[in-house]
PDB file of C-alpha atoms and ligand atoms in Angstrom:
ATOM      1  CA  UNK Z1284       0.035  -0.017  -0.026  1.00 33.00           C
ATOM      2  CA  UNK Z1285       1.175   3.553  -0.831  1.00 37.00           C
ATOM      3  CA  UNK Z1286       1.777   6.017   1.731  1.00 42.00           C
ATOM      4  CA  UNK Z1287       3.392   9.291   2.373  1.00 46.00           C
ATOM      5  CA  UNK Z1288       6.834   7.440   3.134  1.00 36.00           C
ATOM      6  CA  UNK Z1289       6.276   5.178   0.090  1.00 67.00           C
ATOM      7  CA  UNK Z1290       5.629   7.832  -2.610  1.00 73.00           C
ATOM      8  CA  UNK Z1291       8.405   7.832  -4.711  1.00 76.00           C
ATOM      9  CA  UNK Z1292       9.254  11.504  -4.886  1.00 83.00           C
ATOM     10  CA  UNK Z1293       9.058  14.628  -2.652  1.00 88.00           C
ATOM     11  CA  UNK Z1294       6.973  17.596  -3.483  1.00 91.00           C
ATOM     12  CA  UNK Z1295       9.457  20.414  -4.076  1.00 90.00           C
ATOM     13  CA  UNK Z1296       9.070  23.312  -6.498  1.00 91.00           C
ATOM     14  CA  UNK Z1297      12.276  22.000  -8.318  1.00 90.00           C
ATOM     15  CA  UNK Z1298      10.194  18.901  -9.524  1.00 92.00           C
ATOM     16  CA  UNK Z1299       6.936  20.329  -9.737  1.00 94.00           C
ATOM     17  CA  UNK Z1300       7.326  23.857 -11.398  1.00 94.00           C
ATOM     18  CA  UNK Z1301       9.018  22.352 -14.574  1.00 93.00           C
ATOM     19  CA  UNK Z1302       6.292  19.539 -14.582  1.00 95.00           C
ATOM     20  CA  UNK Z1303       3.490  22.301 -14.729  1.00 97.00           C
ATOM     21  CA  UNK Z1304       5.440  24.047 -17.275  1.00 96.00           C
ATOM     22  CA  UNK Z1305       5.294  20.988 -19.353  1.00 97.00           C
ATOM     23  CA  UNK Z1306       1.648  19.566 -18.675  1.00 98.00           C
ATOM     24  CA  UNK Z1307      -0.311  22.784 -17.824  1.00 98.00           C
ATOM     25  CA  UNK Z1308      -0.583  23.504 -21.554  1.00 98.00           C
ATOM     26  CA  UNK Z1309      -2.181  20.016 -22.364  1.00 98.00           C
ATOM     27  CA  UNK Z1310      -4.455  20.345 -19.328  1.00 98.00           C
ATOM     28  CA  UNK Z1311      -5.557  23.605 -20.219  1.00 98.00           C
ATOM     29  CA  UNK Z1312      -6.452  22.481 -23.912  1.00 98.00           C
ATOM     30  CA  UNK Z1313      -8.462  19.674 -22.592  1.00 98.00           C
ATOM     31  CA  UNK Z1314     -10.137  21.871 -20.147  1.00 98.00           C
ATOM     32  CA  UNK Z1315     -10.964  24.398 -22.744  1.00 98.00           C
ATOM     33  CA  UNK Z1316     -12.506  21.323 -25.045  1.00 98.00           C
ATOM     34  CA  UNK Z1317     -14.451  19.786 -21.934  1.00 97.00           C
ATOM     35  CA  UNK Z1318     -15.639  23.466 -20.955  1.00 97.00           C
ATOM     36  CA  UNK Z1319     -16.977  22.616 -17.400  1.00 97.00           C
ATOM     37  CA  UNK Z1320     -19.386  25.502 -16.562  1.00 97.00           C
ATOM     38  CA  UNK Z1321     -18.862  28.057 -13.883  1.00 98.00           C
ATOM     39  CA  UNK Z1322     -20.503  27.161 -10.496  1.00 98.00           C
ATOM     40  CA  UNK Z1323     -19.431  23.613 -10.809  1.00 98.00           C
ATOM     41  CA  UNK Z1324     -18.223  21.026  -8.335  1.00 98.00           C
ATOM     42  CA  UNK Z1325     -14.814  20.081  -9.293  1.00 98.00           C
ATOM     43  CA  UNK Z1326     -12.211  17.657  -7.698  1.00 98.00           C
ATOM     44  CA  UNK Z1327      -8.389  17.689  -8.278  1.00 98.00           C
ATOM     45  CA  UNK Z1328      -6.653  14.737  -6.714  1.00 98.00           C
ATOM     46  CA  UNK Z1329      -2.893  14.255  -6.311  1.00 97.00           C
ATOM     47  CA  UNK Z1330      -3.115  18.097  -6.530  1.00 98.00           C
ATOM     48  CA  UNK Z1331       0.771  18.572  -5.924  1.00 97.00           C
ATOM     49  CA  UNK Z1332       1.901  22.126  -6.684  1.00 97.00           C
ATOM     50  CA  UNK Z1333      -1.652  23.276  -7.283  1.00 98.00           C
ATOM     51  CA  UNK Z1334      -1.429  24.736 -10.844  1.00 98.00           C
ATOM     52  CA  UNK Z1335      -4.681  22.707 -11.991  1.00 98.00           C
ATOM     53  CA  UNK Z1336      -6.319  23.563  -8.683  1.00 98.00           C
ATOM     54  CA  UNK Z1337      -5.860  27.251  -9.644  1.00 98.00           C
ATOM     55  CA  UNK Z1338      -7.280  26.670 -13.245  1.00 98.00           C
ATOM     56  CA  UNK Z1339     -10.383  24.810 -11.883  1.00 98.00           C
ATOM     57  CA  UNK Z1340     -10.867  27.588  -9.144  1.00 98.00           C
ATOM     58  CA  UNK Z1341     -11.022  30.192 -11.919  1.00 98.00           C
ATOM     59  CA  UNK Z1342     -13.506  28.218 -13.757  1.00 98.00           C
ATOM     60  CA  UNK Z1343     -15.395  27.506 -10.831  1.00 98.00           C
ATOM     61  CA  UNK Z1344     -16.010  31.212  -9.677  1.00 98.00           C
ATOM     62  CA  UNK Z1345     -17.617  32.388  -6.681  1.00 97.00           C
ATOM     63  CA  UNK Z1346     -20.582  29.973  -7.000  1.00 97.00           C
ATOM     64  CA  UNK Z1347     -18.542  26.696  -7.591  1.00 98.00           C
ATOM     65  CA  UNK Z1348     -16.270  24.693  -5.487  1.00 98.00           C
ATOM     66  CA  UNK Z1349     -12.783  22.860  -6.056  1.00 98.00           C
ATOM     67  CA  UNK Z1350     -11.890  20.271  -3.542  1.00 98.00           C
ATOM     68  CA  UNK Z1351      -7.735  19.664  -3.787  1.00 98.00           C
ATOM     69  CA  UNK Z1352      -6.588  16.487  -2.316  1.00 98.00           C
ATOM     70  CA  UNK Z1353      -3.062  15.213  -1.744  1.00 97.00           C
ATOM     71  CA  UNK Z1354      -1.171  13.267   0.838  1.00 95.00           C
ATOM     72  CA  UNK Z1355       1.015  16.485   0.993  1.00 96.00           C
ATOM     73  CA  UNK Z1356      -0.638  19.662   0.549  1.00 97.00           C
ATOM     74  CA  UNK Z1357       1.786  22.154   1.478  1.00 95.00           C
ATOM     75  CA  UNK Z1358       2.297  23.698  -1.792  1.00 96.00           C
ATOM     76  CA  UNK Z1359      -1.440  24.089  -2.736  1.00 97.00           C
ATOM     77  CA  UNK Z1360      -2.499  27.616  -2.385  1.00 96.00           C
ATOM     78  CA  UNK Z1361      -5.767  28.379  -0.590  1.00 96.00           C
ATOM     79  CA  UNK Z1362      -8.552  30.330  -2.259  1.00 98.00           C
ATOM     80  CA  UNK Z1363     -12.273  31.176  -1.043  1.00 98.00           C
ATOM     81  CA  UNK Z1364     -13.692  28.367  -3.271  1.00 98.00           C
ATOM     82  CA  UNK Z1365     -11.064  25.663  -2.878  1.00 98.00           C
ATOM     83  CA  UNK Z1366     -11.094  23.310   0.125  1.00 98.00           C
ATOM     84  CA  UNK Z1367      -7.735  21.460   0.761  1.00 98.00           C
ATOM     85  CA  UNK Z1368      -7.732  17.855   1.966  1.00 97.00           C
ATOM     86  CA  UNK Z1369      -4.623  15.813   3.110  1.00 97.00           C
ATOM     87  CA  UNK Z1370      -5.383  12.313   2.426  1.00 95.00           C
ATOM     88  CA  UNK Z1371      -3.692   9.164   1.445  1.00 95.00           C
ATOM     89  CA  UNK Z1372      -5.706   8.183  -1.609  1.00 94.00           C
ATOM     90  CA  UNK Z1373      -4.228   4.468  -1.959  1.00 91.00           C
ATOM     91  CA  UNK Z1374      -6.532   3.258   0.999  1.00 90.00           C
ATOM     92  CA  UNK Z1375      -9.863   2.902  -0.895  1.00 87.00           C
ATOM     93  CA  UNK Z1376     -11.265   5.167   1.857  1.00 90.00           C
ATOM     94  CA  UNK Z1377     -14.214   7.403   0.692  1.00 92.00           C
ATOM     95  CA  UNK Z1378     -13.133  10.512  -0.926  1.00 94.00           C
ATOM     96  CA  UNK Z1379     -12.849  13.556   1.338  1.00 92.00           C
ATOM     97  CA  UNK Z1380     -15.198  15.852  -0.404  1.00 92.00           C
ATOM     98  CA  UNK Z1381     -18.661  15.280  -1.265  1.00 88.00           C
ATOM     99  CA  UNK Z1382     -19.723  14.754  -4.761  1.00 91.00           C
ATOM    100  CA  UNK Z1383     -21.205  13.983  -7.101  1.00 97.00           C
ATOM    101  CA  UNK Z1384     -18.650  16.094  -9.258  1.00 98.00           C
ATOM    102  CA  UNK Z1385     -18.950  17.913 -12.393  1.00 98.00           C
ATOM    103  CA  UNK Z1386     -15.320  17.250 -13.281  1.00 98.00           C
ATOM    104  CA  UNK Z1387     -12.799  15.064 -11.537  1.00 98.00           C
ATOM    105  CA  UNK Z1388      -8.943  15.609 -12.327  1.00 98.00           C
ATOM    106  CA  UNK Z1389      -6.105  13.393 -11.416  1.00 98.00           C
ATOM    107  CA  UNK Z1390      -2.565  14.170 -13.148  1.00 98.00           C
ATOM    108  CA  UNK Z1391       0.320  11.765 -12.500  1.00 96.00           C
ATOM    109  CA  UNK Z1392      -1.355  10.211  -9.375  1.00 96.00           C
ATOM    110  CA  UNK Z1393      -2.985   6.884 -10.325  1.00 95.00           C
ATOM    111  CA  UNK Z1394       0.069   5.155 -11.935  1.00 92.00           C
ATOM    112  CA  UNK Z1395       1.663   5.511  -8.302  1.00 91.00           C
ATOM    113  CA  UNK Z1396      -1.370   3.740  -6.667  1.00 93.00           C
ATOM    114  CA  UNK Z1397      -1.592   0.140  -6.420  1.00 90.00           C
ATOM    115  CA  UNK Z1398      -5.488   0.409  -6.191  1.00 92.00           C
ATOM    116  CA  UNK Z1399      -5.588   2.108  -9.322  1.00 95.00           C
ATOM    117  CA  UNK Z1400      -8.163   0.180 -11.348  1.00 96.00           C
ATOM    118  CA  UNK Z1401     -10.653   0.165  -8.378  1.00 95.00           C
ATOM    119  CA  UNK Z1402      -9.866   3.843  -8.027  1.00 96.00           C
ATOM    120  CA  UNK Z1403     -10.879   4.735 -11.444  1.00 97.00           C
ATOM    121  CA  UNK Z1404     -14.302   2.894 -10.920  1.00 97.00           C
ATOM    122  CA  UNK Z1405     -14.827   4.911  -7.490  1.00 96.00           C
ATOM    123  CA  UNK Z1406     -14.207   8.231  -9.701  1.00 97.00           C
ATOM    124  CA  UNK Z1407     -16.288   7.326 -12.327  1.00 98.00           C
ATOM    125  CA  UNK Z1408     -19.001   6.536  -9.628  1.00 97.00           C
ATOM    126  CA  UNK Z1409     -18.487   9.919  -8.207  1.00 97.00           C
ATOM    127  CA  UNK Z1410     -19.322  11.902 -11.251  1.00 98.00           C
ATOM    128  CA  UNK Z1411     -22.738  13.832 -11.970  1.00 98.00           C
ATOM    129  CA  UNK Z1412     -24.585  12.406 -15.204  1.00 98.00           C
ATOM    130  CA  UNK Z1413     -22.596  14.449 -17.768  1.00 98.00           C
ATOM    131  CA  UNK Z1414     -19.666  14.875 -15.698  1.00 98.00           C
ATOM    132  CA  UNK Z1415     -15.966  14.266 -16.668  1.00 98.00           C
ATOM    133  CA  UNK Z1416     -13.154  12.278 -15.667  1.00 98.00           C
ATOM    134  CA  UNK Z1417      -9.665  13.650 -16.737  1.00 98.00           C
ATOM    135  CA  UNK Z1418      -6.682  11.787 -16.012  1.00 98.00           C
ATOM    136  CA  UNK Z1419      -3.073  12.117 -17.091  1.00 98.00           C
ATOM    137  CA  UNK Z1420      -0.020   9.842 -16.739  1.00 96.00           C
ATOM    138  CA  UNK Z1421       3.476   9.397 -17.658  1.00 95.00           C
ATOM    139  CA  UNK Z1422       4.064   5.841 -19.566  1.00 95.00           C
ATOM    140  CA  UNK Z1423       7.537   4.379 -19.539  1.00 94.00           C
ATOM    141  CA  UNK Z1424       9.154   4.436 -22.888  1.00 93.00           C
ATOM    142  CA  UNK Z1425      12.657   3.722 -24.021  1.00 94.00           C
ATOM    143  CA  UNK Z1426      14.962   6.682 -23.403  1.00 96.00           C
ATOM    144  CA  UNK Z1427      15.866   8.581 -26.433  1.00 97.00           C
ATOM    145  CA  UNK Z1428      18.907  10.813 -27.408  1.00 98.00           C
ATOM    146  CA  UNK Z1429      18.118  13.178 -30.293  1.00 98.00           C
ATOM    147  CA  UNK Z1430      21.584  14.814 -29.996  1.00 98.00           C
ATOM    148  CA  UNK Z1431      24.596  14.655 -27.403  1.00 98.00           C
ATOM    149  CA  UNK Z1432      28.033  16.391 -27.074  1.00 97.00           C
ATOM    150  CA  UNK Z1433      29.528  12.558 -26.936  1.00 98.00           C
ATOM    151  CA  UNK Z1434      28.622   9.003 -27.206  1.00 97.00           C
ATOM    152  CA  UNK Z1435      29.506   8.446 -23.610  1.00 97.00           C
ATOM    153  CA  UNK Z1436      26.795  11.280 -22.894  1.00 97.00           C
ATOM    154  CA  UNK Z1437      24.395   9.681 -24.902  1.00 98.00           C
ATOM    155  CA  UNK Z1438      25.199   6.132 -23.231  1.00 97.00           C
ATOM    156  CA  UNK Z1439      24.999   7.557 -19.639  1.00 97.00           C
ATOM    157  CA  UNK Z1440      21.538   9.218 -20.214  1.00 97.00           C
ATOM    158  CA  UNK Z1441      19.889   5.994 -21.584  1.00 97.00           C
ATOM    159  CA  UNK Z1442      21.402   3.981 -18.636  1.00 96.00           C
ATOM    160  CA  UNK Z1443      20.445   6.467 -16.018  1.00 96.00           C
ATOM    161  CA  UNK Z1444      17.255   7.186 -17.087  1.00 96.00           C
ATOM    162  CA  UNK Z1445      16.214   3.574 -17.492  1.00 94.00           C
ATOM    163  CA  UNK Z1446      17.479   3.052 -14.029  1.00 93.00           C
ATOM    164  CA  UNK Z1447      15.500   5.833 -12.704  1.00 93.00           C
ATOM    165  CA  UNK Z1448      12.367   4.051 -14.254  1.00 91.00           C
ATOM    166  CA  UNK Z1449      13.373   0.667 -12.707  1.00 90.00           C
ATOM    167  CA  UNK Z1450      13.560   2.477  -9.240  1.00 88.00           C
ATOM    168  CA  UNK Z1451      10.343   3.997  -9.669  1.00 85.00           C
ATOM    169  CA  UNK Z1452       8.741   0.446 -10.742  1.00 85.00           C
ATOM    170  CA  UNK Z1453      10.233  -0.894  -7.672  1.00 80.00           C
ATOM    171  CA  UNK Z1454       8.200   1.725  -5.492  1.00 74.00           C
ATOM    172  CA  UNK Z1455       5.070   0.724  -7.041  1.00 76.00           C
ATOM    173  CA  UNK Z1456       4.913   3.007 -10.039  1.00 83.00           C
ATOM    174  CA  UNK Z1457       3.246   1.387 -13.003  1.00 89.00           C
ATOM    175  CA  UNK Z1458       4.813   2.485 -16.288  1.00 88.00           C
ATOM    176  CA  UNK Z1459       2.409   0.744 -18.664  1.00 91.00           C
ATOM    177  CA  UNK Z1460      -0.767   1.913 -16.750  1.00 95.00           C
ATOM    178  CA  UNK Z1461      -1.339   4.934 -18.825  1.00 95.00           C
ATOM    179  CA  UNK Z1462      -1.917   2.536 -21.762  1.00 95.00           C
ATOM    180  CA  UNK Z1463      -4.698   0.702 -19.756  1.00 97.00           C
ATOM    181  CA  UNK Z1464      -6.741   3.789 -18.482  1.00 98.00           C
ATOM    182  CA  UNK Z1465      -8.840   3.965 -21.646  1.00 98.00           C
ATOM    183  CA  UNK Z1466     -10.087   0.390 -21.337  1.00 98.00           C
ATOM    184  CA  UNK Z1467     -10.466   0.915 -17.579  1.00 98.00           C
ATOM    185  CA  UNK Z1468     -12.712   4.002 -18.245  1.00 98.00           C
ATOM    186  CA  UNK Z1469     -14.911   2.041 -20.553  1.00 98.00           C
ATOM    187  CA  UNK Z1470     -15.115  -0.835 -18.107  1.00 98.00           C
ATOM    188  CA  UNK Z1471     -16.055   1.741 -15.514  1.00 98.00           C
ATOM    189  CA  UNK Z1472     -19.173   2.869 -17.950  1.00 98.00           C
ATOM    190  CA  UNK Z1473     -17.819   6.054 -19.147  1.00 98.00           C
ATOM    191  CA  UNK Z1474     -18.545   7.328 -22.526  1.00 98.00           C
ATOM    192  CA  UNK Z1475     -16.522   9.685 -25.106  1.00 98.00           C
ATOM    193  CA  UNK Z1476     -13.522   8.209 -23.703  1.00 98.00           C
ATOM    194  CA  UNK Z1477     -10.435   9.687 -25.630  1.00 98.00           C
ATOM    195  CA  UNK Z1478      -6.626   9.277 -25.161  1.00 98.00           C
ATOM    196  CA  UNK Z1479      -4.134  11.780 -26.579  1.00 98.00           C
ATOM    197  CA  UNK Z1480      -0.328  11.240 -26.369  1.00 97.00           C
ATOM    198  CA  UNK Z1481       2.170  14.044 -25.769  1.00 97.00           C
ATOM    199  CA  UNK Z1482       6.027  14.089 -26.165  1.00 96.00           C
ATOM    200  CA  UNK Z1483       8.557  16.511 -27.206  1.00 96.00           C
ATOM    201  CA  UNK Z1484      12.328  17.386 -27.441  1.00 97.00           C
ATOM    202  CA  UNK Z1485      14.016  18.708 -24.163  1.00 98.00           C
ATOM    203  CA  UNK Z1486      17.144  20.758 -24.646  1.00 98.00           C
ATOM    204  CA  UNK Z1487      19.809  20.832 -21.635  1.00 98.00           C
ATOM    205  CA  UNK Z1488      19.075  23.692 -19.374  1.00 97.00           C
ATOM    206  CA  UNK Z1489      15.314  24.039 -20.143  1.00 96.00           C
ATOM    207  CA  UNK Z1490      12.505  23.223 -18.006  1.00 95.00           C
ATOM    208  CA  UNK Z1491      12.275  19.657 -19.269  1.00 96.00           C
ATOM    209  CA  UNK Z1492      15.979  18.452 -18.522  1.00 97.00           C
ATOM    210  CA  UNK Z1493      15.599  20.397 -15.088  1.00 96.00           C
ATOM    211  CA  UNK Z1494      12.683  18.075 -14.584  1.00 96.00           C
ATOM    212  CA  UNK Z1495      14.793  14.918 -15.525  1.00 97.00           C
ATOM    213  CA  UNK Z1496      17.644  16.517 -13.186  1.00 96.00           C
ATOM    214  CA  UNK Z1497      15.427  16.709 -10.128  1.00 95.00           C
ATOM    215  CA  UNK Z1498      13.851  13.297 -10.743  1.00 94.00           C
ATOM    216  CA  UNK Z1499      17.514  11.640 -10.930  1.00 96.00           C
ATOM    217  CA  UNK Z1500      18.774  13.900  -7.901  1.00 95.00           C
ATOM    218  CA  UNK Z1501      16.078  12.674  -5.669  1.00 93.00           C
ATOM    219  CA  UNK Z1502      16.580   8.886  -6.413  1.00 92.00           C
ATOM    220  CA  UNK Z1503      20.668   9.458  -6.666  1.00 93.00           C
ATOM    221  CA  UNK Z1504      21.029   7.454  -3.412  1.00 92.00           C
ATOM    222  CA  UNK Z1505      18.778   4.770  -4.176  1.00 90.00           C
ATOM    223  CA  UNK Z1506      20.075   4.133  -7.580  1.00 92.00           C
ATOM    224  CA  UNK Z1507      23.459   3.880  -6.395  1.00 92.00           C
ATOM    225  CA  UNK Z1508      22.216   1.552  -3.621  1.00 90.00           C
ATOM    226  CA  UNK Z1509      20.613  -0.515  -6.521  1.00 89.00           C
ATOM    227  CA  UNK Z1510      24.067  -0.819  -8.091  1.00 91.00           C
ATOM    228  CA  UNK Z1511      24.261   2.198 -10.566  1.00 92.00           C
ATOM    229  CA  UNK Z1512      27.510   4.029 -11.087  1.00 93.00           C
ATOM    230  CA  UNK Z1513      27.693   7.261  -9.480  1.00 95.00           C
ATOM    231  CA  UNK Z1514      30.073   8.730 -12.129  1.00 95.00           C
ATOM    232  CA  UNK Z1515      27.312   7.917 -14.768  1.00 94.00           C
ATOM    233  CA  UNK Z1516      24.475   9.408 -12.782  1.00 96.00           C
ATOM    234  CA  UNK Z1517      26.570  12.605 -12.096  1.00 96.00           C
ATOM    235  CA  UNK Z1518      27.640  12.865 -15.887  1.00 97.00           C
ATOM    236  CA  UNK Z1519      23.532  12.593 -16.486  1.00 97.00           C
ATOM    237  CA  UNK Z1520      22.931  15.515 -14.025  1.00 97.00           C
ATOM    238  CA  UNK Z1521      25.536  17.687 -15.321  1.00 97.00           C
ATOM    239  CA  UNK Z1522      24.528  16.865 -18.867  1.00 97.00           C
ATOM    240  CA  UNK Z1523      20.965  18.140 -17.926  1.00 98.00           C
ATOM    241  CA  UNK Z1524      22.544  21.658 -18.004  1.00 97.00           C
ATOM    242  CA  UNK Z1525      24.178  21.383 -21.256  1.00 98.00           C
ATOM    243  CA  UNK Z1526      22.542  22.888 -24.524  1.00 98.00           C
ATOM    244  CA  UNK Z1527      24.330  20.506 -26.677  1.00 98.00           C
ATOM    245  CA  UNK Z1528      22.246  17.621 -24.934  1.00 98.00           C
ATOM    246  CA  UNK Z1529      18.779  17.132 -26.425  1.00 98.00           C
ATOM    247  CA  UNK Z1530      16.730  14.171 -25.514  1.00 98.00           C
ATOM    248  CA  UNK Z1531      13.095  13.148 -25.786  1.00 97.00           C
ATOM    249  CA  UNK Z1532      10.784  13.780 -22.820  1.00 97.00           C
ATOM    250  CA  UNK Z1533       8.718  11.629 -20.547  1.00 95.00           C
ATOM    251  CA  UNK Z1534       5.799  10.516 -22.490  1.00 96.00           C
ATOM    252  CA  UNK Z1535       2.440  11.865 -21.296  1.00 97.00           C
ATOM    253  CA  UNK Z1536      -0.987  10.520 -21.980  1.00 98.00           C
ATOM    254  CA  UNK Z1537      -4.178  12.375 -21.253  1.00 98.00           C
ATOM    255  CA  UNK Z1538      -7.194  10.541 -20.950  1.00 98.00           C
ATOM    256  CA  UNK Z1539     -10.804  11.697 -20.538  1.00 98.00           C
ATOM    257  CA  UNK Z1540     -14.224   9.812 -20.314  1.00 98.00           C
ATOM    258  CA  UNK Z1541     -17.851  11.192 -19.393  1.00 98.00           C
ATOM    259  CA  UNK Z1542     -20.685   9.739 -17.552  1.00 98.00           C
ATOM    260  CA  UNK Z1543     -23.583   9.277 -19.605  1.00 94.00           C
TER     261      UNK Z1543
HETATM  262  C1  SAM H1607       3.993  13.852  -9.851  1.00 66.62           C
HETATM  263  S1  SAM H1607       3.166  14.720  -8.729  1.00 66.62           S
HETATM  264  C2  SAM H1607       1.963  15.530  -9.835  1.00 66.62           C
HETATM  265  C3  SAM H1607       1.476  16.732  -8.958  1.00 66.62           C
HETATM  266  C4  SAM H1607       0.307  17.436  -9.916  1.00 66.62           C
HETATM  267  N1  SAM H1607      -0.992  16.528 -10.067  1.00 66.62           N
HETATM  268  C5  SAM H1607       0.694  17.989 -11.231  1.00 66.62           C
HETATM  269  O1  SAM H1607       0.563  17.078 -12.222  1.00 66.62           O
HETATM  270  O2  SAM H1607       1.050  18.974 -11.482  1.00 66.62           O
HETATM  271  C6  SAM H1607       2.167  13.444  -7.906  1.00 66.62           C
HETATM  272  C7  SAM H1607       1.260  13.908  -6.813  1.00 66.62           C
HETATM  273  O3  SAM H1607       0.418  12.815  -6.352  1.00 66.62           O
HETATM  274  C8  SAM H1607       0.786  12.766  -4.716  1.00 66.62           C
HETATM  275  N2  SAM H1607       0.506  11.292  -4.345  1.00 66.62           N
HETATM  276  C9  SAM H1607       1.259  10.278  -4.604  1.00 66.62           C
HETATM  277  N3  SAM H1607       0.698   9.212  -3.977  1.00 66.62           N
HETATM  278  C10 SAM H1607      -0.405   9.623  -3.208  1.00 66.62           C
HETATM  279  C11 SAM H1607      -1.231   8.909  -2.443  1.00 66.62           C
HETATM  280  N4  SAM H1607      -1.298   7.919  -2.147  1.00 66.62           N
HETATM  281  N5  SAM H1607      -2.414   9.633  -1.960  1.00 66.62           N
HETATM  282  C12 SAM H1607      -2.562  11.098  -2.132  1.00 66.62           C
HETATM  283  N6  SAM H1607      -1.741  11.793  -3.164  1.00 66.62           N
HETATM  284  C13 SAM H1607      -0.635  10.829  -3.538  1.00 66.62           C
HETATM  285  C14 SAM H1607       2.138  13.373  -4.686  1.00 66.62           C
HETATM  286  O4  SAM H1607       2.118  13.871  -3.083  1.00 66.62           O
HETATM  287  C15 SAM H1607       2.233  14.392  -5.738  1.00 66.62           C
HETATM  288  O5  SAM H1607       1.753  15.638  -5.132  1.00 66.62           O
END
């Protein structure tokens, strides 16, 4: 079972800011299409740094509500229409906010949960008729170097990123889950289910490479304990600042479905 101690990363701005810079445009585009109405009842699960909670709060307006839930809520900014709940979502316990909801959002949460399939069913059941479930996940794909200052840099990147994914998998993170969400939403009775995939190039020094750097920095000790070479990891970390290093980003999938 996942709990605060078990979650693979710590919520820090060095991780969550570049994450938001990468993902917020995709989430904003989904919300523009879904067009939830002002005055709605919204839920943001695994709210993290709170950027999507803020988007939902703006849409909800004075007559709507947003409940933001995370096991670690210290980075979620309060607002008059936002209630903040600290809860471990892996336990199967009832959600801390009362539904039914017009929109339930969870980005990069459910691939960390062992109870992910039951959780999607629970979320589908928490929607109003016509309400939307919007999930975003990273899926594990082969690390890819687009351009590197040397073969050594390129090889270190592939080994270290694969090593990071292995360490995450050992801590419950399910790298293929994002590919299973669409079918799980259909099983849960949702309609209008749609998946979109997003990935892009990240150049050393940019927001994406800062995210890779933070992910690997947070897991450096665990990777060395698991037998990875410290010099390889440090070459990887330094290369994330080098504009000559260009790599493929994490692969993000955005999946949405509606209660009929
Ligand atoms: C990678 S961050 C994503 C944050 C935010 N949703 C975003 O996309 O910007 C994952 C979030 O899920 C939360 N989380 C992980 N496991 C959790 C659990 N079992 N219960 C509640 N929150 C959890 C973490 O605390 C973290 O805020």
